[in-house]
PDB file of C-alpha atoms in Angstrom:
ATOM      1  CA  MET E  23      17.268  73.573  78.392  1.00 60.00           C
ATOM      2  CA  PRO E  24      20.201  72.123  76.396  1.00 65.00           C
ATOM      3  CA  GLN E  25      21.800  74.501  73.914  1.00 68.00           C
ATOM      4  CA  PRO E  26      20.767  73.654  70.308  1.00 77.00           C
ATOM      5  CA  ALA E  27      23.567  72.362  68.075  1.00 85.00           C
ATOM      6  CA  SER E  28      22.909  75.184  65.611  1.00 90.00           C
ATOM      7  CA  ALA E  29      23.573  77.922  68.183  1.00 94.00           C
ATOM      8  CA  ILE E  30      26.541  80.257  67.674  1.00 95.00           C
ATOM      9  CA  VAL E  31      25.394  82.808  70.247  1.00 94.00           C
ATOM     10  CA  GLU E  32      22.916  81.680  72.902  1.00 95.00           C
ATOM     11  CA  PRO E  33      19.723  83.691  73.589  1.00 95.00           C
ATOM     12  CA  ARG E  34      20.390  87.048  75.238  1.00 95.00           C
ATOM     13  CA  LEU E  35      18.353  90.182  75.761  1.00 95.00           C
ATOM     14  CA  ALA E  36      18.982  92.910  73.222  1.00 95.00           C
ATOM     15  CA  CYS E  37      17.292  96.183  72.364  1.00 92.00           C
ATOM     16  CA  ARG E  38      16.894  98.771  69.665  1.00 86.00           C
ATOM     17  CA  SER E  39      19.368 101.619  69.881  1.00 79.00           C
ATOM     18  CA  ASP E  40      18.979 103.215  73.321  1.00 73.00           C
ATOM     19  CA  ARG E  41      15.549 101.591  73.853  1.00 77.00           C
ATOM     20  CA  LYS E  42      16.150  99.262  76.781  1.00 81.00           C
ATOM     21  CA  GLU E  43      12.537  99.505  77.944  1.00 83.00           C
ATOM     22  CA  ASP E  44      11.475  97.009  75.223  1.00 89.00           C
ATOM     23  CA  PRO E  45      13.998  94.126  75.360  1.00 95.00           C
ATOM     24  CA  ILE E  46      14.122  91.490  72.647  1.00 96.00           C
ATOM     25  CA  GLU E  47      15.599  88.050  73.238  1.00 97.00           C
ATOM     26  CA  CYS E  48      17.775  87.057  70.287  1.00 97.00           C
ATOM     27  CA  SER E  49      20.415  84.509  69.365  1.00 97.00           C
ATOM     28  CA  LEU E  50      22.513  83.556  66.348  1.00 98.00           C
ATOM     29  CA  HIS E  51      22.354  80.208  64.554  1.00 98.00           C
ATOM     30  CA  THR E  52      23.469  78.282  61.529  1.00 97.00           C
ATOM     31  CA  LEU E  53      20.588  76.756  59.572  1.00 97.00           C
ATOM     32  CA  PRO E  54      19.876  73.076  60.297  1.00 95.00           C
ATOM     33  CA  LYS E  55      18.792  71.032  57.261  1.00 94.00           C
ATOM     34  CA  PRO E  56      15.027  71.309  57.936  1.00 93.00           C
ATOM     35  CA  LEU E  57      15.293  75.092  58.235  1.00 95.00           C
ATOM     36  CA  MET E  58      17.559  75.305  55.189  1.00 95.00           C
ATOM     37  CA  ARG E  59      14.780  73.687  53.166  1.00 95.00           C
ATOM     38  CA  GLU E  60      12.290  76.187  54.583  1.00 95.00           C
ATOM     39  CA  PHE E  61      14.623  79.082  53.833  1.00 96.00           C
ATOM     40  CA  GLN E  62      15.086  77.967  50.223  1.00 95.00           C
ATOM     41  CA  HIS E  63      11.322  77.561  49.896  1.00 94.00           C
ATOM     42  CA  VAL E  64      10.843  81.211  50.928  1.00 96.00           C
ATOM     43  CA  PHE E  65      13.899  82.932  49.435  1.00 95.00           C
ATOM     44  CA  GLY E  66      15.294  80.605  46.769  1.00 92.00           C
ATOM     45  CA  ASP E  67      18.762  81.884  45.802  1.00 90.00           C
ATOM     46  CA  LYS E  68      17.870  85.579  46.038  1.00 88.00           C
ATOM     47  CA  TYR E  69      20.312  85.995  48.938  1.00 88.00           C
ATOM     48  CA  LEU E  70      23.143  85.466  46.429  1.00 84.00           C
ATOM     49  CA  ARG E  71      22.009  88.262  44.153  1.00 74.00           C
ATOM     50  CA  ASN E  72      21.770  92.028  44.212  1.00 56.00           C
ATOM     51  CA  ASP E  73      18.528  94.000  43.810  1.00 50.00           C
ATOM     52  CA  ASP E  74      18.663  93.568  40.039  1.00 45.00           C
ATOM     53  CA  GLY E  75      19.001  89.795  40.374  1.00 45.00           C
ATOM     54  CA  ASP E  76      22.067  89.729  38.136  1.00 44.00           C
ATOM     55  CA  ASP E  77      25.223  89.546  40.207  1.00 46.00           C
ATOM     56  CA  GLU E  78      26.336  87.663  43.264  1.00 44.00           C
ATOM     57  CA  MET E  79      26.528  89.683  46.470  1.00 48.00           C
ATOM     58  CA  ARG E  80      29.988  91.059  47.167  1.00 45.00           C
ATOM     59  CA  GLY E  81      31.620  92.571  50.212  1.00 43.00           C
ATOM     60  CA  ILE E  82      31.496  96.368  49.923  1.00 38.00           C
ATOM     61  CA  GLY E  83      32.537  99.359  51.966  1.00 38.00           C
ATOM     62  CA  ASP E  84      36.009 100.293  53.174  1.00 36.00           C
ATOM     63  CA  VAL E  85      37.700  97.019  52.273  1.00 35.00           C
ATOM     64  CA  SER E  86      39.957  96.044  49.389  1.00 34.00           C
ATOM     65  CA  SER E  87      38.650  93.743  46.690  1.00 37.00           C
ATOM     66  CA  ALA E  88      40.952  90.974  47.963  1.00 38.00           C
ATOM     67  CA  SER E  89      39.689  91.203  51.530  1.00 42.00           C
ATOM     68  CA  ALA E  90      36.109  91.504  50.262  1.00 44.00           C
ATOM     69  CA  SER E  91      36.555  88.259  48.344  1.00 44.00           C
ATOM     70  CA  THR E  92      37.859  86.533  51.464  1.00 45.00           C
ATOM     71  CA  SER E  93      34.948  87.884  53.517  1.00 48.00           C
ATOM     72  CA  THR E  94      32.413  86.717  50.942  1.00 50.00           C
ATOM     73  CA  LEU E  95      33.917  83.222  50.949  1.00 53.00           C
ATOM     74  CA  SER E  96      33.453  83.035  54.713  1.00 90.00           C
ATOM     75  CA  ALA E  97      29.810  84.108  54.486  1.00 94.00           C
ATOM     76  CA  GLU E  98      27.161  81.574  55.458  1.00 96.00           C
ATOM     77  CA  LEU E  99      23.414  81.514  55.889  1.00 97.00           C
ATOM     78  CA  LEU E 100      22.500  82.470  59.437  1.00 98.00           C
ATOM     79  CA  ALA E 101      19.287  82.945  61.402  1.00 98.00           C
ATOM     80  CA  ILE E 102      18.652  85.426  64.200  1.00 98.00           C
ATOM     81  CA  PRO E 103      15.490  84.228  65.959  1.00 98.00           C
ATOM     82  CA  THR E 104      13.958  86.844  68.248  1.00 98.00           C
ATOM     83  CA  ASN E 105      11.314  86.540  70.945  1.00 98.00           C
ATOM     84  CA  GLN E 106       9.624  89.265  72.960  1.00 97.00           C
ATOM     85  CA  HIS E 107       7.941  88.782  76.337  1.00 96.00           C
ATOM     86  CA  ALA E 108       4.371  89.956  75.856  1.00 96.00           C
ATOM     87  CA  ARG E 109       2.487  91.734  78.631  1.00 94.00           C
ATOM     88  CA  HIS E 110      -0.460  89.394  78.069  1.00 94.00           C
ATOM     89  CA  ASP E 111      -1.009  85.819  76.959  1.00 92.00           C
ATOM     90  CA  LEU E 112      -1.312  86.252  73.202  1.00 91.00           C
ATOM     91  CA  VAL E 113      -3.633  83.253  72.866  1.00 88.00           C
ATOM     92  CA  ALA E 114      -6.345  85.384  74.487  1.00 87.00           C
ATOM     93  CA  ILE E 115      -8.562  87.732  72.484  1.00 89.00           C
ATOM     94  CA  GLY E 116      -9.617  91.330  72.915  1.00 93.00           C
ATOM     95  CA  ASP E 117      -8.671  94.857  71.987  1.00 95.00           C
ATOM     96  CA  HIS E 118      -5.869  94.901  74.567  1.00 95.00           C
ATOM     97  CA  ILE E 119      -4.349  91.783  72.973  1.00 94.00           C
ATOM     98  CA  GLU E 120      -4.442  93.349  69.507  1.00 95.00           C
ATOM     99  CA  ALA E 121      -2.869  96.531  70.879  1.00 96.00           C
ATOM    100  CA  GLU E 122      -0.099  94.477  72.491  1.00 96.00           C
ATOM    101  CA  LYS E 123       0.550  92.609  69.241  1.00 95.00           C
ATOM    102  CA  ASP E 124       0.837  95.947  67.442  1.00 96.00           C
ATOM    103  CA  ARG E 125       3.347  97.184  70.031  1.00 96.00           C
ATOM    104  CA  LEU E 126       5.464  94.048  69.735  1.00 96.00           C
ATOM    105  CA  LEU E 127       5.280  94.164  65.944  1.00 97.00           C
ATOM    106  CA  ASN E 128       6.577  97.736  65.842  1.00 95.00           C
ATOM    107  CA  CYS E 129       9.403  96.878  68.255  1.00 95.00           C
ATOM    108  CA  PHE E 130      10.539  93.988  66.067  1.00 97.00           C
ATOM    109  CA  LEU E 131      10.230  95.911  62.799  1.00 96.00           C
ATOM    110  CA  GLU E 132      12.476  98.655  64.174  1.00 95.00           C
ATOM    111  CA  PHE E 133      14.977  96.124  65.531  1.00 97.00           C
ATOM    112  CA  GLY E 134      14.947  94.084  62.321  1.00 97.00           C
ATOM    113  CA  GLU E 135      15.480  97.164  60.192  1.00 97.00           C
ATOM    114  CA  GLU E 136      18.396  98.306  62.377  1.00 96.00           C
ATOM    115  CA  VAL E 137      20.177  94.941  62.352  1.00 97.00           C
ATOM    116  CA  CYS E 138      19.618  94.296  58.631  1.00 98.00           C
ATOM    117  CA  SER E 139      20.797  97.801  57.758  1.00 97.00           C
ATOM    118  CA  LYS E 140      24.064  97.256  59.635  1.00 97.00           C
ATOM    119  CA  ILE E 141      24.637  93.876  57.973  1.00 97.00           C
ATOM    120  CA  GLN E 142      23.954  95.389  54.561  1.00 97.00           C
ATOM    121  CA  GLN E 143      26.280  98.294  55.277  1.00 97.00           C
ATOM    122  CA  ALA E 144      28.987  95.705  55.955  1.00 96.00           C
ATOM    123  CA  GLY E 145      28.375  94.399  52.421  1.00 95.00           C
ATOM    124  CA  TYR E 146      26.158  91.374  53.016  1.00 96.00           C
ATOM    125  CA  TRP E 147      22.597  90.241  52.398  1.00 97.00           C
ATOM    126  CA  ALA E 148      20.010  90.425  55.203  1.00 98.00           C
ATOM    127  CA  ASP E 149      16.234  90.360  55.485  1.00 98.00           C
ATOM    128  CA  TYR E 150      13.618  90.025  58.190  1.00 98.00           C
ATOM    129  CA  ILE E 151      10.238  88.327  58.188  1.00 97.00           C
ATOM    130  CA  ASP E 152       7.022  90.296  58.632  1.00 96.00           C
ATOM    131  CA  PRO E 153       5.381  88.513  61.591  1.00 94.00           C
ATOM    132  CA  CYS E 154       1.915  89.447  60.302  1.00 93.00           C
ATOM    133  CA  SER E 155       2.215  87.993  56.803  1.00 94.00           C
ATOM    134  CA  GLY E 156       5.158  85.596  57.159  1.00 95.00           C
ATOM    135  CA  LEU E 157       6.699  87.204  54.054  1.00 96.00           C
ATOM    136  CA  PRO E 158      10.154  88.796  53.697  1.00 96.00           C
ATOM    137  CA  MET E 159      10.248  92.543  54.265  1.00 96.00           C
ATOM    138  CA  LEU E 160      13.120  93.464  51.932  1.00 95.00           C
ATOM    139  CA  THR E 161      13.621  90.788  49.280  1.00 93.00           C
ATOM    140  CA  LYS E 162      11.482  91.359  46.196  1.00 89.00           C
ATOM    141  CA  ASN E 163       9.126  88.862  44.559  1.00 89.00           C
ATOM    142  CA  CYS E 164       8.914  86.381  47.431  1.00 91.00           C
ATOM    143  CA  ASN E 165       5.416  84.996  47.998  1.00 90.00           C
ATOM    144  CA  LYS E 166       6.107  81.917  50.129  1.00 94.00           C
ATOM    145  CA  VAL E 167       5.226  82.165  53.825  1.00 95.00           C
ATOM    146  CA  TYR E 168       7.747  81.426  56.581  1.00 96.00           C
ATOM    147  CA  SER E 169       6.476  79.713  59.741  1.00 95.00           C
ATOM    148  CA  GLU E 170       7.888  81.434  62.823  1.00 96.00           C
ATOM    149  CA  VAL E 171       6.643  78.710  65.150  1.00 95.00           C
ATOM    150  CA  ASP E 172       8.271  75.926  63.137  1.00 95.00           C
ATOM    151  CA  GLY E 173      11.472  77.973  62.972  1.00 96.00           C
ATOM    152  CA  MET E 174      11.613  78.476  66.738  1.00 96.00           C
ATOM    153  CA  GLU E 175      10.999  74.766  67.296  1.00 96.00           C
ATOM    154  CA  CYS E 176      13.867  73.916  64.964  1.00 95.00           C
ATOM    155  CA  LEU E 177      16.387  76.531  66.121  1.00 96.00           C
ATOM    156  CA  LEU E 178      15.664  76.805  69.850  1.00 96.00           C
ATOM    157  CA  ASN E 179      13.870  73.545  70.684  1.00 94.00           C
ATOM    158  CA  TYR E 180      10.932  75.593  71.997  1.00 95.00           C
ATOM    159  CA  ARG E 181       7.667  73.681  72.152  1.00 95.00           C
ATOM    160  CA  ALA E 182       4.381  74.420  70.454  1.00 93.00           C
ATOM    161  CA  TYR E 183       0.829  73.153  70.645  1.00 92.00           C
ATOM    162  CA  ASN E 184      -2.228  73.307  68.433  1.00 87.00           C
ATOM    163  CA  ALA E 185      -5.065  75.642  69.376  1.00 81.00           C
ATOM    164  CA  GLY E 186      -7.819  75.200  66.828  1.00 78.00           C
ATOM    165  CA  PHE E 187      -6.337  75.956  63.425  1.00 79.00           C
ATOM    166  CA  CYS E 188      -3.330  77.768  64.908  1.00 84.00           C
ATOM    167  CA  LYS E 189      -0.007  76.499  66.166  1.00 90.00           C
ATOM    168  CA  VAL E 190       1.023  78.303  69.354  1.00 92.00           C
ATOM    169  CA  LEU E 191       4.635  78.703  70.463  1.00 95.00           C
ATOM    170  CA  THR E 192       5.504  78.346  74.143  1.00 94.00           C
ATOM    171  CA  HIS E 193       8.596  79.953  75.622  1.00 96.00           C
ATOM    172  CA  PRO E 194      10.363  78.024  78.429  1.00 95.00           C
ATOM    173  CA  ARG E 195       9.936  80.988  80.816  1.00 95.00           C
ATOM    174  CA  TRP E 196       7.102  83.072  79.341  1.00 96.00           C
ATOM    175  CA  GLY E 197       4.718  80.385  78.137  1.00 95.00           C
ATOM    176  CA  SER E 198       2.475  81.635  75.324  1.00 94.00           C
ATOM    177  CA  ALA E 199       3.054  85.277  76.265  1.00 96.00           C
ATOM    178  CA  VAL E 200       5.686  85.386  73.532  1.00 97.00           C
ATOM    179  CA  TYR E 201       6.035  87.128  70.168  1.00 97.00           C
ATOM    180  CA  PRO E 202       8.428  85.348  67.768  1.00 97.00           C
ATOM    181  CA  ALA E 203      10.050  86.875  64.668  1.00 98.00           C
ATOM    182  CA  THR E 204      13.164  86.082  62.636  1.00 98.00           C
ATOM    183  CA  ILE E 205      15.995  87.812  60.799  1.00 98.00           C
ATOM    184  CA  PHE E 206      18.039  85.977  58.155  1.00 98.00           C
ATOM    185  CA  CYS E 207      21.397  86.919  56.675  1.00 98.00           C
ATOM    186  CA  TYR E 208      24.193  85.661  54.450  1.00 97.00           C
ATOM    187  CA  ALA E 209      27.342  86.916  56.143  1.00 97.00           C
ATOM    188  CA  PRO E 210      30.358  85.809  58.194  1.00 97.00           C
ATOM    189  CA  ARG E 211      29.265  84.810  61.684  1.00 96.00           C
ATOM    190  CA  ASP E 212      31.869  87.042  63.318  1.00 96.00           C
ATOM    191  CA  VAL E 213      30.503  90.105  61.514  1.00 96.00           C
ATOM    192  CA  VAL E 214      26.943  89.346  62.614  1.00 97.00           C
ATOM    193  CA  ALA E 215      27.959  88.493  66.190  1.00 96.00           C
ATOM    194  CA  GLN E 216      29.756  91.826  66.467  1.00 96.00           C
ATOM    195  CA  ILE E 217      26.700  93.699  65.200  1.00 96.00           C
ATOM    196  CA  LEU E 218      24.446  91.901  67.682  1.00 96.00           C
ATOM    197  CA  ASN E 219      26.886  92.546  70.487  1.00 94.00           C
ATOM    198  CA  ALA E 220      26.286  96.278  70.087  1.00 92.00           C
ATOM    199  CA  HIS E 221      22.567  95.687  70.765  1.00 93.00           C
ATOM    200  CA  TYR E 222      22.873  93.407  73.798  1.00 92.00           C
ATOM    201  CA  ILE E 223      21.763  94.786  77.152  1.00 88.00           C
ATOM    202  CA  GLN E 224      24.801  94.600  79.410  1.00 64.00           C
TER     203      GLN E 224
END
């Protein structure tokens, strides 16, 4: 499959800290125009503000104010789409399917929290989408739902099909045995790539 134009880092298997038994495929992308509109629909300009909603985000930590200013200027909106290979086709129904979805959800929530925490510690904004609700996990007062399937189509050129009232993502290797979820950040791409690099399975 051709590499999407938005890709900075192509899809690779990563994991939570020292948890290689549950790999997560992730990549790093700029936001194409359709996804930028979706992002603004969900987050507005909250990524530019601190928790109080008053000030623009600034680089923090062990950097001088001059270097922080330079780092902030190089920040851009980025997406980290993740996909997990499910043990079962998630289109099916049953208790074992629900248990598998719960397992995959917990894996992503731990991974998303780890990655976002590291980006925030570097002085930048980051958030991850709750795959169950489609709502941001960290940013306050957001009530617009993000579509993971539409996002994966836009960022990775993965295909989807309609099954009743649901839109089902298909992975090029795993078919519909896939669990998609996304992290967003406003940070320099080199900072984010370095953080992801620490999670990649060598």
